[in-house]
Coordinates of C-alpha atoms in Angstrom, one line a residue:
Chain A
X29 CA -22.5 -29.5 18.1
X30 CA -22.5 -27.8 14.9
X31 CA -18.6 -26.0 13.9
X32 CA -17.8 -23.9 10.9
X33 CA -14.3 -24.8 10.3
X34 CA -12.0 -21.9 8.1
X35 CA -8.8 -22.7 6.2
X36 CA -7.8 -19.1 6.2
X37 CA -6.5 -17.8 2.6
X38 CA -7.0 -14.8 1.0
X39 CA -6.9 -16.6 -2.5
X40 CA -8.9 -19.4 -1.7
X41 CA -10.5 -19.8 1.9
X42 CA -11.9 -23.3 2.9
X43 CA -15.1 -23.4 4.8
X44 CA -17.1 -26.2 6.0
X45 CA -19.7 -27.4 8.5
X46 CA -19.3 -30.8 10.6
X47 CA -21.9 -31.8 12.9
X48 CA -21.6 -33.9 15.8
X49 CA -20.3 -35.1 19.2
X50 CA -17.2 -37.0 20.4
X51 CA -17.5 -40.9 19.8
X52 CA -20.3 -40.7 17.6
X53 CA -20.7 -40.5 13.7
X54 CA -19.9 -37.1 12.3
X55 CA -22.2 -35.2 9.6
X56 CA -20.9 -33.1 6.9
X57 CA -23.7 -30.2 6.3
X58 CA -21.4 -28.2 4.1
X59 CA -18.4 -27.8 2.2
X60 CA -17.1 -25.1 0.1
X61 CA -14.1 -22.1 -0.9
X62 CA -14.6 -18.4 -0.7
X63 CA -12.1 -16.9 -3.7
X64 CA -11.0 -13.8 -4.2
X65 CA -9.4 -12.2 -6.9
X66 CA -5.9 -11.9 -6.7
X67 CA -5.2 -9.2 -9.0
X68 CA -7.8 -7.1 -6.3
X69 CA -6.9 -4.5 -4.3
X70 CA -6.2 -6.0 -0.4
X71 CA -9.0 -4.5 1.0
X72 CA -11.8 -5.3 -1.1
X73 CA -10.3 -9.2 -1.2
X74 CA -10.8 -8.7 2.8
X75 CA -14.2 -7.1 2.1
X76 CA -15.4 -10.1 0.1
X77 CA -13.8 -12.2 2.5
X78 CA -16.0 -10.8 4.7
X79 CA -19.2 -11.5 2.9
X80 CA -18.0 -15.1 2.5
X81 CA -17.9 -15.9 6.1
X82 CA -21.2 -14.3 6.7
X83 CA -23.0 -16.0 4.4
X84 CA -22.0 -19.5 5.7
X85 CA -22.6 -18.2 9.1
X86 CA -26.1 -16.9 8.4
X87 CA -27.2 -20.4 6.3
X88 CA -25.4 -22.6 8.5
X89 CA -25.7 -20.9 12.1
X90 CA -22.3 -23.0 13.6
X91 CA -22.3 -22.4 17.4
X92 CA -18.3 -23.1 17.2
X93 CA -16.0 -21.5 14.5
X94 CA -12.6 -23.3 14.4
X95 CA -9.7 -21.2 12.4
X96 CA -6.1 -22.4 11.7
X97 CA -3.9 -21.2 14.2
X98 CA -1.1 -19.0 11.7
X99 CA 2.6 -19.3 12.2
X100 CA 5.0 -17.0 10.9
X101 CA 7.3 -19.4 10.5
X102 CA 5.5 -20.7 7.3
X103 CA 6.1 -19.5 3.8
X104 CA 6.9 -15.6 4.2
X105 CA 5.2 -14.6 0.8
X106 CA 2.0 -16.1 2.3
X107 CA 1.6 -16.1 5.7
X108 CA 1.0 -12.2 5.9
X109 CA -2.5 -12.6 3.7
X110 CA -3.4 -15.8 6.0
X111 CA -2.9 -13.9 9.2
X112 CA -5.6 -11.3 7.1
X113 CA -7.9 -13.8 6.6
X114 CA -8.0 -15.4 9.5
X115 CA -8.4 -12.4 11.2
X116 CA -11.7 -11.2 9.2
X117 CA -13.0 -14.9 10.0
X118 CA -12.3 -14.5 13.7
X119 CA -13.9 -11.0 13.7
X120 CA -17.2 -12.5 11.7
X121 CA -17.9 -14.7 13.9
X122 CA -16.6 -13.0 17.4
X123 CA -19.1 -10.4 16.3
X124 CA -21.7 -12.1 16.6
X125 CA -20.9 -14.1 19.9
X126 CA -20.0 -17.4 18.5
X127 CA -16.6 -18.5 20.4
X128 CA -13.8 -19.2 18.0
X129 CA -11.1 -22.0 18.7
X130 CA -7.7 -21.9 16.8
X131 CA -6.3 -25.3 16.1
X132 CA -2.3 -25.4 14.8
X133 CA -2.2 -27.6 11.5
X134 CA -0.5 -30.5 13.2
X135 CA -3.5 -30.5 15.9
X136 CA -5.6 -31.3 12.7
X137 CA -3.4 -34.2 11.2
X138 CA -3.1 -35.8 14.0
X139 CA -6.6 -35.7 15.3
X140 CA -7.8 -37.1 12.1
X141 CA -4.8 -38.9 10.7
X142 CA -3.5 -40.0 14.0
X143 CA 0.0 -38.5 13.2
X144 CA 1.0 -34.5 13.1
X145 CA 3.0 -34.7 10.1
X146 CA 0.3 -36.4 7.6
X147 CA 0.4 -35.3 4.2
X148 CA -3.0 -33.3 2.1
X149 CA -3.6 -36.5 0.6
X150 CA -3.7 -38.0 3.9
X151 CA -6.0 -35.6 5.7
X152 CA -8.3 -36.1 2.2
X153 CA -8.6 -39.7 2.6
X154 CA -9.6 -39.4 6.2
X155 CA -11.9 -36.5 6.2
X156 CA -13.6 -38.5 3.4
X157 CA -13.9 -42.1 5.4
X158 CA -15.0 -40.0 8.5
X159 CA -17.6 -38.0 6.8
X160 CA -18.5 -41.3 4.6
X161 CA -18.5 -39.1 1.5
X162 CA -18.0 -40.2 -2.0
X163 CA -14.9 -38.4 -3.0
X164 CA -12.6 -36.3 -1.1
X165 CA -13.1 -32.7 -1.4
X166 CA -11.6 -30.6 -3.5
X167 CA -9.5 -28.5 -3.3
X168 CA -7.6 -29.1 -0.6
X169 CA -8.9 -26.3 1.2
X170 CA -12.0 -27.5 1.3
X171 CA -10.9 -30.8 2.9
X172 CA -8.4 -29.0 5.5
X173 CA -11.6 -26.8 6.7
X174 CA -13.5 -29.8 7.6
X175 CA -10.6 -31.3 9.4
X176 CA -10.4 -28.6 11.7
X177 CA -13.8 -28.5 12.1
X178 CA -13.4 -32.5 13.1
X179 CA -10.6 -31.9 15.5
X180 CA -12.8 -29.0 16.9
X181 CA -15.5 -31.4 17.8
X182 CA -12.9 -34.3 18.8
X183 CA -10.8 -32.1 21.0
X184 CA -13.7 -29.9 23.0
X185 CA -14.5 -32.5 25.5
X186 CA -11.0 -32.9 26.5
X187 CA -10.8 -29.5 26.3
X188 CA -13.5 -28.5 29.0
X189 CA -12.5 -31.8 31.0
X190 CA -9.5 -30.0 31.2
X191 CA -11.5 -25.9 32.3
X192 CA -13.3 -28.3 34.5
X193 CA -10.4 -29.6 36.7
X194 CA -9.2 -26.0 36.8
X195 CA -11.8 -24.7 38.2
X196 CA -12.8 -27.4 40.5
X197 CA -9.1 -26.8 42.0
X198 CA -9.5 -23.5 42.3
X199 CA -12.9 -23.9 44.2
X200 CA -11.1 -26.1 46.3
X201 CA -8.3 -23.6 47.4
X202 CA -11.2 -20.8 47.6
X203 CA -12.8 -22.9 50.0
X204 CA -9.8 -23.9 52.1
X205 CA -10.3 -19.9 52.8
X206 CA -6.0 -19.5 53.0
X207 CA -5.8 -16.0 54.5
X208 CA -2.6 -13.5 53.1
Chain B
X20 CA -7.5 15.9 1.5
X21 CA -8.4 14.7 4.6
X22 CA -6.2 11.1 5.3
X23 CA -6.7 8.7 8.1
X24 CA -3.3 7.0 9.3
X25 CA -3.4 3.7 10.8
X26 CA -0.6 2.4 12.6
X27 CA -2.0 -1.2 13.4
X28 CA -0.9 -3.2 16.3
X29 CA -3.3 -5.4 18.5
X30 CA -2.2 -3.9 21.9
X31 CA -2.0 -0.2 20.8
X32 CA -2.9 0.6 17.1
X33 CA -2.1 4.1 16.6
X34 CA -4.3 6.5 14.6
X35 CA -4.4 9.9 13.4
X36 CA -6.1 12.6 11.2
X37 CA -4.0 15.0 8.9
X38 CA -5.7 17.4 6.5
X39 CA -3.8 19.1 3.5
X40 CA -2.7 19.5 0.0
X41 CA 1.5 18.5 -0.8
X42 CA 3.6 21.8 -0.8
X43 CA 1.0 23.2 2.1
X44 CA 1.3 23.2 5.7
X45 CA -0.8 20.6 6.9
X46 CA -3.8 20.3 10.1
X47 CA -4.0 17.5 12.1
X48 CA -7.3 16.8 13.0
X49 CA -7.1 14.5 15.5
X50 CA -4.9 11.8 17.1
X51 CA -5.3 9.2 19.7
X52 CA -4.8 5.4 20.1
X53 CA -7.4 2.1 20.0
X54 CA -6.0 -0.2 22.9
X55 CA -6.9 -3.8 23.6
X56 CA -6.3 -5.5 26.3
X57 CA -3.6 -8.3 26.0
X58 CA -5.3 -10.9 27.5
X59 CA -8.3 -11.2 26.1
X60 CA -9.3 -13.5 23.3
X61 CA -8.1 -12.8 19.8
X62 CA -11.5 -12.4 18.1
X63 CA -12.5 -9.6 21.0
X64 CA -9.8 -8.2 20.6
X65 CA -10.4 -7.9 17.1
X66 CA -13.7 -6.7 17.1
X67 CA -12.9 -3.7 19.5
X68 CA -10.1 -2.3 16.8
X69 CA -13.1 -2.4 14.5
X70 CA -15.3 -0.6 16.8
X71 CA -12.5 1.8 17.6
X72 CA -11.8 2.4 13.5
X73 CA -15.2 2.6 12.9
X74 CA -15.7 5.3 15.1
X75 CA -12.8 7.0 13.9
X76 CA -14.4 6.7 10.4
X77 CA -17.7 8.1 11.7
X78 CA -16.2 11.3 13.1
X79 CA -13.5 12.3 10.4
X80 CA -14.7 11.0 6.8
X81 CA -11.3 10.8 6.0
X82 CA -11.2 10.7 1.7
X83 CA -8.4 8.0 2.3
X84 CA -7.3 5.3 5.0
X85 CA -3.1 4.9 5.1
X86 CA -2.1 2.0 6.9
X87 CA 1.5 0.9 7.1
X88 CA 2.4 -2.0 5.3
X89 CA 3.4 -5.1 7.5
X90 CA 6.5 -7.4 6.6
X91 CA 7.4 -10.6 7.7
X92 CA 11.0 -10.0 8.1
X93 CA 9.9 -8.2 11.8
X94 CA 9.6 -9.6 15.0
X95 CA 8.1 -12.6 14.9
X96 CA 6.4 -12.9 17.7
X97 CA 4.5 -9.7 17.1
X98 CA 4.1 -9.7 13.0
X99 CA 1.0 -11.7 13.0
X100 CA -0.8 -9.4 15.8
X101 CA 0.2 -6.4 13.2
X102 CA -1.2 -8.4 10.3
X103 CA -4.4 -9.2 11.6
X104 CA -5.1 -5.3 13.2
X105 CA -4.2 -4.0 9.6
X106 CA -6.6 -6.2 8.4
X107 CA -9.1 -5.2 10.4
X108 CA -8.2 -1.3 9.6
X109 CA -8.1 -2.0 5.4
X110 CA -12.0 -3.7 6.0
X111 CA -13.4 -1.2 7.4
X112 CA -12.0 1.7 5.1
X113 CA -12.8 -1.1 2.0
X114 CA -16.3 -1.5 3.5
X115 CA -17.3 2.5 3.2
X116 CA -15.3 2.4 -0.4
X117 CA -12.8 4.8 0.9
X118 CA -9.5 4.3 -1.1
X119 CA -6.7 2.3 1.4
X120 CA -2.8 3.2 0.5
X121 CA -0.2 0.9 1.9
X122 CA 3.1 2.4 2.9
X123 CA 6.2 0.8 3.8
X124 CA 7.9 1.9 7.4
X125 CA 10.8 3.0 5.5
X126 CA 8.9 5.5 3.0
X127 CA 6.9 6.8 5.6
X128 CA 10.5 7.5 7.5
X129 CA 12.0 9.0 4.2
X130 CA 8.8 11.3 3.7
X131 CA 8.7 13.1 6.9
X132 CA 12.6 13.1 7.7
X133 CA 14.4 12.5 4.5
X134 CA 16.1 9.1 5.3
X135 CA 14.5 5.7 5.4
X136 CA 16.4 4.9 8.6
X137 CA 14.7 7.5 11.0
X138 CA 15.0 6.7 14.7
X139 CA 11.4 6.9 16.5
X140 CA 12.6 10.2 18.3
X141 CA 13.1 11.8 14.9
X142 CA 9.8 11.0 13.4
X143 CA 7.9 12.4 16.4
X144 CA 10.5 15.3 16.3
X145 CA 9.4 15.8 12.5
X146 CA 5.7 15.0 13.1
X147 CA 5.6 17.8 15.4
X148 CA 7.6 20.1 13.6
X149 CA 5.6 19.7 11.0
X150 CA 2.0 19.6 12.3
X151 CA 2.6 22.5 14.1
X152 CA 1.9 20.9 18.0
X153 CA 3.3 22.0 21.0
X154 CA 4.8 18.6 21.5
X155 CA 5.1 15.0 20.4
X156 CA 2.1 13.0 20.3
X157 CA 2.6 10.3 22.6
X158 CA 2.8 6.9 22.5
X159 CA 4.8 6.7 19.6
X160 CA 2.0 4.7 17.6
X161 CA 0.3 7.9 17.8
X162 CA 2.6 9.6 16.1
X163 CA 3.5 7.0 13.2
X164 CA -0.1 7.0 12.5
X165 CA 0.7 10.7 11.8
X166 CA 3.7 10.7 9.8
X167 CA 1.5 8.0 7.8
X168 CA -1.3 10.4 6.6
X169 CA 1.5 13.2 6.7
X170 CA 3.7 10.9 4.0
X171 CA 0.5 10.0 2.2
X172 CA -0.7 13.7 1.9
X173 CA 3.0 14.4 -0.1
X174 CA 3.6 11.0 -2.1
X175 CA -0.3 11.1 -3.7
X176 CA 1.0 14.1 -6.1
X177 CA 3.4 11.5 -7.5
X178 CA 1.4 8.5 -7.6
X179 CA -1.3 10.0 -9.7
X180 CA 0.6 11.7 -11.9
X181 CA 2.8 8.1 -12.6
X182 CA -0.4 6.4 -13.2
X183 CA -1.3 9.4 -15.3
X184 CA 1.6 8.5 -17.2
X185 CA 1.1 4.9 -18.0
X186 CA -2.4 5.3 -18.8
X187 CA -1.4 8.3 -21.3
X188 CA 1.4 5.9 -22.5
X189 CA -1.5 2.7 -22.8
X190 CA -3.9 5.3 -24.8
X191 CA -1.3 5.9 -26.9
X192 CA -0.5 2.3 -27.7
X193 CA -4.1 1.8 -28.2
X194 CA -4.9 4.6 -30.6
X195 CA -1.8 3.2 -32.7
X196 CA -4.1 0.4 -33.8
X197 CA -1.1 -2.5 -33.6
X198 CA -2.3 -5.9 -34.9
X199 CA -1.3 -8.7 -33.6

């Protein structure tokens, strides 16, 4: 399973690609920011943006593209551009088909960290050891795209484990045939 | 000048064409409203407001997109919906290189009803007043999508001749040769 994972910013915007399965070593194939500008006008920071996203999802081909799930009850001054940027990242990649999971930041830390309060410094140091790279990446962006992409990969089984038993249990009342 | 209004919302973003110079009675050229339904998935949702703007853009070729500027301080639980459409609206106009003006709900108010603390009836009242329709567009995103390219239209005048100003006044500066 290959996931593009986005750290929504309009200033910076963390991408990166982990491949991989549940229980098994994980790969890194990717890691990187997509900046804008930001003296720019909005909608040409959206535009490249945009261009950004499509590029790692033309050279890297993810078949799962995991955003941060935005609160509003972050940092006011902020949280109205990463909305913006999450959105163009969920519409590049809806576009073309590919599903797209929202994970909340303390999903992340504490699929990775193993506590929903970890620092950046913290999630660094993990996605590091569980990629086995040399260094953490920089900037923290970078890193926080890669652990979403992890907790993507981590969380899915339970996930459809999860869609599974649903359905099952709703097969099993279909088939009971309970008439109105 | 032929201006696009875009009301954004997830569930109902409102749009509308108004044609016309400031100190002229204005045309509207069209109006209507790009639905989505609430329970399907964000990105989907997403892409259908860009299909829906894009076609909108197809059939007007407005010279300008004006979209109304999204605060935090709203409702909460709707605010990030809003961000996201709006972003959606500004890429596409950004895209084709057509010029995107942000507006605040309060200028747009003051514009089309001369206070800042318009009621919804009153806009729509104004809107129709001033567009010359037999009645209110309805729903009422319809109609702030109007009063948007309506408060555009009048306030462009005054924007261009401020930044007229200021670059006359930089010239100015310049020519004087200062040294540092």
């Amino acid at each position: 399973m290959r996931v593009l994972g986005v750290d929504p910013g309009l200033t910076r915007c963390g991408v990166g690609v982990v491949e991989g399965v549940a229980g098994r070593p994980l790969t890194m194939r990717g890691v990187g920011v997509v900046r804008t500008p930001a003296d720019a006008e909005l909608g040409h920071r959206l535009v490249a943006i945009e261009q950004g996203i499509e590029q790692w999802l033309d050279e890297h081909r993810p078949e799962c593209v995991a955003v941060e799930r935005v609160f509003s009850q972050h940092n006011v001054r902020t949280v109205m551009g990463t909305a913006q940027a999450s959105a163009v990242a969920m519409l590049c990649a809806s576009r073309r088909g590919i599903p797209v999971a929202l994970h909340t930041p303390s999903e992340v830390k504490a699929a990775v960290t193993g506590s929903g309060r970890a620092d950046k410094a913290q999630v660094g140091a993990m996605v590091t050891r569980l990629l086995r790279l040399a260094a953490p990446p920089k900037p923290a962006d970078a890193a926080d795209a890669l652990a979403l992409a992890i907790c993507h990969i981590w969380r899915a089984p339970a996930k459809n484990r999860l869609q599974q038993a649903v359905q099952q249990q709703a097969a099993l009342h279909a088939s009971k045939g309970r008439t109105p």
